[in-house]
Amino acid sequence: MFTQDIPFNLKGGFKMIEIKMGEFFDEIKDRDVDVLIIGAGPAGLTAGMYAGRAGLKSFILEKGTIGGQLCLTDWVEDYPGFPDGIKAVELINLMKKHAENFGAKIVREEAKKIEILDNGLKKVITDSGEWKAKAVIVATGSYHRKLGVKGESELIGRGVSNCAVCDGPFFKEKDVVVVGGGDSAVTEAIYLTRFAKKVYLVHRRDKFRAQKFYVERAKNNPKIEFILDTIVTEIKGENKVEGVVLKNVKKGEIRELPCSAVFIFIGLIPNSEILKGIAKFDDRNAVITNDKMETGVPGIYAVGDVRSTPLRQAVTAASDGAIAAMMAESYISDLK
Ligand code: NAP
């Protein structure tokens, strides 16, 4: 219904990470806007910044955490302009401040449905109201794929996690397992060595999707042990994680590995539901756009992780957001 002036906290274990919310403003009565942006990750915040700067009345809806997937990471070292790297939470706060400085407002609402009205306006129905927008930028990001094994849902929050930054500090001097072979798994495995006694990186192949640079860094970390060609078939434990059952896919061997936590990073699934029946999707359920971020429906754009794109980084998400906002500006001025 409204933004809050209290800090928005992400439980960061021993240290609270704060993403500061903007000014408090009353329930929004005027819900006719130029651009409605759904999602306040790097793509949505950058779209808000560019839309605001272009003089468009723009609001950003966010149902959860400002910063999206970036909140789940600790350190960003590949965002231009920060040669020594930057804490993810600091980068998010800067992006948020930048968007707000140019007039974008973030509202805590969950967008449920987009309808295209006869006059071309878009009606966005949320959990607490309706908006009318000339253009909509969908920046809804992605969520973590599940392994789908016994113990995974039962022990979530009790050793099973998708967030090393949030939960890593709870496993000081413990043995933990990380599952996956992409950038997320490898970078988070490296991060977890700050706390854990040992990090087992379990990957189903012997080749990594992660950038070579990260893989080399993990290989050189004495606390990380690679367990390759191996899948997790079960997560064991009564009230908390006590171990995993591993299966070597080449040899068929099955064994149990005791551990206190399992961090699962096996890919991201686009949060594209809101565009079902409106846009086209690739085989991953990511929204297909052209290079102007257009979905094919005039005035509806998709940006960031929700979009079908070969690279999912904060910088590409930000770039998508900038393009979409400028295309929306041009679309709106043509309506006049
Ligand atoms: P990803 O690149 O899609 O990698 C997913 C990994 O999980 C792959 O190694 C895959 O194995 C494995 N996997 C998938 N399903 C599995 C299953 N059912 N059981 C076991 N393993 C499974 O996902 P991500 O690492 O989350 O990265 C997502 C995007 O964010 C990527 O574009 C990545 O570059 C970006 N990212 C960037 C950074 C950075 O520092 N710049 C950090 C994090 C993420 P296969 O290889 O065998 O398919």
XYZ file of C-alpha atoms and ligand atoms in Angstrom:
384
model
C 0.000 0.000 0.000
C 2.829 2.405 0.729
C 6.543 2.550 1.091
C 7.995 2.387 4.567
C 10.494 4.674 6.208
C 11.860 1.879 8.319
C 14.976 0.081 7.139
C 14.163 -3.050 5.191
C 16.183 -5.805 6.792
C 17.622 -8.876 5.222
C 18.655 -11.316 7.886
C 22.359 -11.495 7.337
C 23.285 -13.825 10.167
C 25.676 -12.127 12.570
C 25.264 -8.796 10.858
C 22.050 -7.171 9.720
C 22.143 -5.948 6.140
C 19.999 -2.913 5.637
C 18.356 -1.727 2.500
C 16.941 1.622 3.326
C 13.415 2.315 2.158
C 12.566 5.752 0.881
C 10.323 8.422 2.262
C 7.009 7.374 3.720
C 4.090 8.388 1.615
C 0.406 7.866 2.125
C -1.659 5.397 0.219
C -1.389 6.296 -3.421
C -4.640 7.714 -4.685
C -3.592 8.786 -8.145
C -2.876 5.496 -9.806
C -2.780 6.741 -13.394
C 0.865 6.766 -14.358
C 3.085 6.957 -17.400
C 5.250 3.965 -16.628
C 4.625 1.206 -14.144
C 7.670 -0.917 -13.449
C 7.122 -4.310 -11.857
C 10.126 -5.392 -9.813
C 12.846 -3.456 -7.994
C 15.991 -5.394 -8.878
C 18.816 -3.806 -10.894
C 16.656 -3.861 -14.073
C 13.599 -2.260 -12.451
C 15.577 0.319 -10.476
C 17.506 1.381 -13.570
C 14.282 1.583 -15.587
C 12.886 3.767 -12.788
C 15.937 5.989 -12.872
C 15.784 6.496 -16.650
C 11.994 6.929 -16.688
C 12.171 9.481 -13.893
C 14.972 11.320 -15.633
C 12.886 11.443 -18.818
C 10.197 13.245 -16.827
C 7.793 10.312 -16.823
C 5.561 9.699 -13.844
C 6.813 6.316 -12.790
C 6.277 3.900 -9.949
C 8.092 0.673 -9.173
C 6.106 -2.149 -7.582
C 7.989 -4.627 -5.417
C 6.426 -7.508 -3.521
C 9.580 -8.732 -1.796
C 13.139 -7.634 -1.467
C 14.512 -4.570 -3.171
C 17.511 -5.657 -5.199
C 16.171 -9.042 -6.327
C 18.708 -11.851 -6.707
C 21.540 -9.400 -6.092
C 20.499 -9.366 -2.430
C 21.448 -13.000 -2.149
C 25.032 -12.298 -2.956
C 27.685 -10.639 -0.837
C 30.158 -9.032 -3.139
C 29.959 -7.779 -6.728
C 33.215 -7.487 -8.587
C 32.081 -7.181 -12.180
C 29.938 -4.043 -12.100
C 31.681 -1.264 -14.049
C 32.855 1.703 -12.050
C 33.787 -0.317 -8.975
C 37.270 -1.625 -9.765
C 37.771 -2.943 -6.249
C 34.284 -4.473 -6.105
C 31.345 -3.367 -4.019
C 29.069 -4.979 -1.450
C 25.889 -6.054 -3.226
C 23.699 -4.332 -0.663
C 25.602 -1.083 -1.147
C 25.199 -1.291 -4.912
C 21.453 -1.857 -4.497
C 21.151 1.097 -2.142
C 22.974 3.298 -4.659
C 20.722 2.137 -7.503
C 17.653 2.731 -5.375
C 18.799 6.190 -4.330
C 19.605 7.023 -7.946
C 16.113 6.000 -9.107
C 14.449 7.920 -6.282
C 16.580 11.017 -6.896
C 15.035 11.182 -10.337
C 11.518 10.796 -8.977
C 10.760 7.078 -9.206
C 8.776 5.806 -6.232
C 8.899 2.268 -4.914
C 5.630 0.817 -3.674
C 5.194 -2.426 -1.735
C 2.577 -4.168 -3.844
C 2.432 -7.442 -5.682
C 1.352 -7.207 -9.302
C -1.013 -10.060 -10.084
C -2.317 -9.410 -13.578
C -1.859 -7.136 -16.573
C -4.845 -6.330 -18.769
C -4.699 -4.389 -21.997
C -7.608 -1.971 -22.248
C -9.375 -0.938 -25.471
C -7.648 2.439 -25.490
C -4.222 0.739 -25.280
C -3.737 1.638 -21.624
C -2.596 -1.163 -19.366
C -4.432 -2.058 -16.201
C -2.214 -3.666 -13.587
C -4.082 -5.413 -10.805
C -2.147 -5.824 -7.577
C -2.811 -7.386 -4.196
C -4.123 -4.049 -2.982
C -5.433 -2.067 -5.896
C -5.323 -1.242 -9.566
C -3.037 0.937 -11.632
C -3.456 2.371 -15.090
C -0.270 2.880 -17.054
C 0.614 3.962 -20.545
C 3.578 1.592 -20.474
C 4.547 -1.338 -18.283
C 8.072 -2.610 -17.764
C 8.164 -6.131 -16.367
C 11.324 -6.624 -14.295
C 10.146 -9.513 -12.160
C 13.438 -11.413 -12.110
C 13.756 -15.074 -11.306
C 13.662 -17.613 -8.493
C 15.818 -20.590 -7.562
C 15.233 -23.946 -9.223
C 14.607 -26.794 -6.799
C 16.455 -30.095 -6.781
C 13.230 -31.972 -6.188
C 14.726 -34.539 -3.811
C 13.513 -35.920 -0.495
C 14.422 -33.635 2.409
C 14.746 -30.471 0.330
C 11.430 -28.815 1.195
C 11.217 -30.522 4.597
C 14.539 -29.021 5.739
C 14.359 -25.609 4.082
C 15.484 -23.030 6.641
C 16.963 -25.846 8.734
C 20.135 -26.255 6.762
C 18.743 -26.200 3.225
C 19.245 -22.742 1.739
C 19.448 -20.724 -1.468
C 21.227 -17.817 0.181
C 24.821 -18.058 1.370
C 24.862 -14.445 2.541
C 21.788 -14.985 4.717
C 22.607 -18.395 6.132
C 26.359 -18.950 5.708
C 27.299 -17.382 9.062
C 25.195 -19.997 10.873
C 27.613 -22.705 9.759
C 30.897 -21.563 11.248
C 33.445 -24.393 11.340
C 30.894 -26.841 9.894
C 30.996 -28.935 6.731
C 28.577 -27.708 4.078
C 27.559 -28.834 0.603
C 26.971 -26.530 -2.358
C 25.101 -27.960 -5.343
C 25.541 -26.640 -8.885
C 28.158 -25.774 -11.471
C 27.213 -22.255 -12.554
C 28.500 -18.858 -11.417
C 26.150 -18.851 -8.430
C 27.307 -22.199 -7.035
C 30.996 -21.494 -7.521
C 30.995 -17.910 -6.205
C 28.812 -18.831 -3.234
C 31.034 -21.840 -2.446
C 33.990 -19.448 -2.308
C 32.017 -17.066 -0.096
C 31.042 -19.879 2.275
C 34.697 -20.710 2.974
C 34.705 -17.615 5.201
C 32.624 -19.556 7.693
C 32.631 -23.258 6.927
C 35.367 -25.696 7.843
C 34.898 -27.442 4.508
C 32.778 -26.775 1.419
C 31.929 -29.685 -0.867
C 30.961 -28.477 -4.337
C 28.731 -31.136 -5.849
C 28.156 -30.832 -9.577
C 26.423 -33.266 -11.908
C 29.053 -32.960 -14.675
C 32.821 -32.522 -14.820
C 32.554 -29.308 -16.854
C 31.436 -26.057 -15.352
C 29.030 -23.477 -16.668
C 30.672 -20.973 -14.324
C 33.303 -18.590 -15.657
C 36.786 -20.167 -15.691
C 38.120 -17.405 -13.491
C 35.736 -18.385 -10.668
C 36.362 -22.116 -11.120
C 40.135 -21.572 -10.866
C 39.678 -19.516 -7.739
C 37.563 -22.261 -6.179
C 40.095 -24.947 -7.194
C 42.839 -22.979 -5.467
C 40.846 -22.656 -2.264
C 42.029 -25.345 0.159
C 38.655 -25.419 1.920
C 36.753 -26.408 -1.248
C 36.538 -29.993 -2.448
C 34.989 -30.688 -5.847
C 32.710 -33.723 -6.116
C 32.012 -34.027 -9.822
C 29.755 -36.192 -11.995
C 27.617 -36.479 -8.914
C 24.036 -35.700 -7.973
C 22.330 -35.305 -4.620
C 19.546 -37.867 -4.374
C 18.405 -37.111 -0.835
C 18.973 -34.630 1.954
C 18.983 -36.385 5.308
C 18.158 -35.117 8.773
C 15.466 -35.167 11.428
C 15.022 -31.530 12.399
C 18.077 -30.175 10.649
C 20.361 -31.205 7.829
C 22.660 -34.036 8.840
C 23.928 -35.204 5.485
C 23.289 -35.874 1.815
C 23.066 -39.005 -0.266
C 25.270 -38.707 -3.334
C 25.231 -40.709 -6.530
C 28.108 -40.731 -8.984
C 26.339 -40.657 -12.343
C 29.223 -42.282 -14.220
C 30.021 -45.136 -11.836
C 26.600 -45.484 -10.237
C 28.195 -45.446 -6.764
C 26.026 -44.219 -3.921
C 27.369 -42.854 -0.653
C 26.392 -40.663 2.259
C 28.239 -37.481 3.091
C 27.657 -35.920 6.525
C 27.158 -32.135 6.435
C 25.329 -29.413 8.331
C 23.940 -27.444 5.398
C 23.090 -27.760 1.722
C 23.192 -24.630 -0.414
C 21.395 -25.199 -3.699
C 22.320 -23.055 -6.713
C 21.140 -24.982 -9.741
C 19.807 -22.185 -11.852
C 17.178 -19.528 -11.947
C 13.633 -19.803 -13.262
C 12.137 -16.624 -14.725
C 9.219 -15.092 -12.819
C 7.298 -14.692 -16.060
C 3.811 -15.783 -14.972
C 2.379 -12.260 -15.201
C 3.032 -12.182 -18.953
C 1.319 -15.515 -19.690
C -1.134 -14.995 -22.526
C 0.485 -11.653 -23.364
C 4.060 -12.345 -24.440
C 5.983 -15.187 -26.061
C 8.370 -17.418 -24.111
C 11.482 -19.441 -24.811
C 11.962 -23.023 -23.631
C 13.099 -21.786 -20.194
C 9.901 -19.771 -19.797
C 11.845 -16.544 -20.208
C 10.075 -13.729 -22.046
C 11.167 -13.184 -25.635
C 11.803 -9.561 -26.540
C 13.558 -7.752 -29.356
C 16.614 -5.606 -28.703
C 14.324 -2.747 -27.672
C 12.966 -4.928 -24.844
C 9.579 -4.925 -26.592
C 7.448 -7.996 -25.944
C 5.368 -7.594 -29.090
C 2.530 -5.893 -27.231
C 2.921 -2.121 -27.716
C 3.950 -0.473 -24.467
C 4.856 -3.677 -22.608
C 8.534 -4.410 -22.064
C 10.457 -7.168 -20.280
C 13.898 -6.640 -18.756
C 16.535 -8.397 -16.669
C 16.388 -12.017 -15.527
C 12.793 -12.532 -16.655
C 13.845 -11.923 -20.241
C 15.343 -14.433 -22.647
C 18.969 -13.306 -22.731
C 22.381 -14.968 -23.053
C 23.852 -13.167 -20.048
C 22.260 -12.572 -16.664
C 24.308 -10.050 -14.754
C 23.498 -6.915 -12.798
C 25.042 -4.863 -15.589
C 22.964 -6.477 -18.360
C 19.828 -6.128 -16.228
C 20.606 -2.433 -15.727
C 21.202 -2.029 -19.448
C 17.860 -3.705 -20.263
C 16.116 -1.360 -17.829
C 17.657 1.718 -19.421
C 16.679 0.613 -22.931
C 13.103 -0.223 -21.926
C 12.585 3.117 -20.168
C 13.809 5.053 -23.196
C 11.647 2.963 -25.531
C 8.668 3.561 -23.223
C 9.369 7.281 -23.319
C 9.346 7.256 -27.096
C 6.188 5.091 -27.171
C 4.385 7.447 -24.782
C 5.367 10.577 -26.681
C 4.010 9.001 -29.901
C 0.645 8.513 -28.162
C 0.224 12.269 -27.745
P 23.186 -21.509 -14.253
O 24.282 -20.730 -14.891
O 21.979 -21.835 -15.044
O 23.829 -22.861 -13.704
C 23.038 -23.820 -13.089
C 23.908 -25.002 -12.692
O 23.104 -25.933 -11.986
C 24.511 -25.727 -13.884
O 25.825 -26.110 -13.589
C 23.606 -26.947 -14.037
O 24.284 -28.082 -14.481
C 23.179 -27.204 -12.613
N 21.863 -27.825 -12.538
C 20.712 -27.458 -13.155
N 19.700 -28.272 -12.824
C 20.233 -29.190 -11.983
C 19.679 -30.287 -11.277
N 18.387 -30.609 -11.370
N 20.516 -31.022 -10.498
C 21.811 -30.694 -10.383
N 22.391 -29.659 -11.012
C 21.601 -28.908 -11.803
O 22.629 -20.793 -12.920
P 23.326 -19.786 -11.886
O 24.666 -20.248 -11.521
O 22.331 -19.539 -10.818
O 23.492 -18.454 -12.728
C 22.328 -17.823 -13.286
C 22.785 -16.582 -14.067
O 23.298 -15.599 -13.153
C 23.923 -16.894 -15.038
O 23.744 -16.142 -16.207
C 25.158 -16.437 -14.304
O 26.217 -16.050 -15.150
C 24.622 -15.238 -13.500
N 25.454 -15.042 -12.299
C 26.555 -14.267 -12.387
C 27.373 -14.090 -11.289
C 28.603 -13.221 -11.374
O 29.384 -13.194 -10.495
N 28.838 -12.495 -12.377
C 27.087 -14.714 -10.089
C 25.942 -15.511 -10.025
C 25.142 -15.694 -11.144
P 24.723 -28.230 -16.032
O 25.898 -27.334 -16.208
O 25.046 -29.690 -16.143
O 23.514 -27.844 -16.836
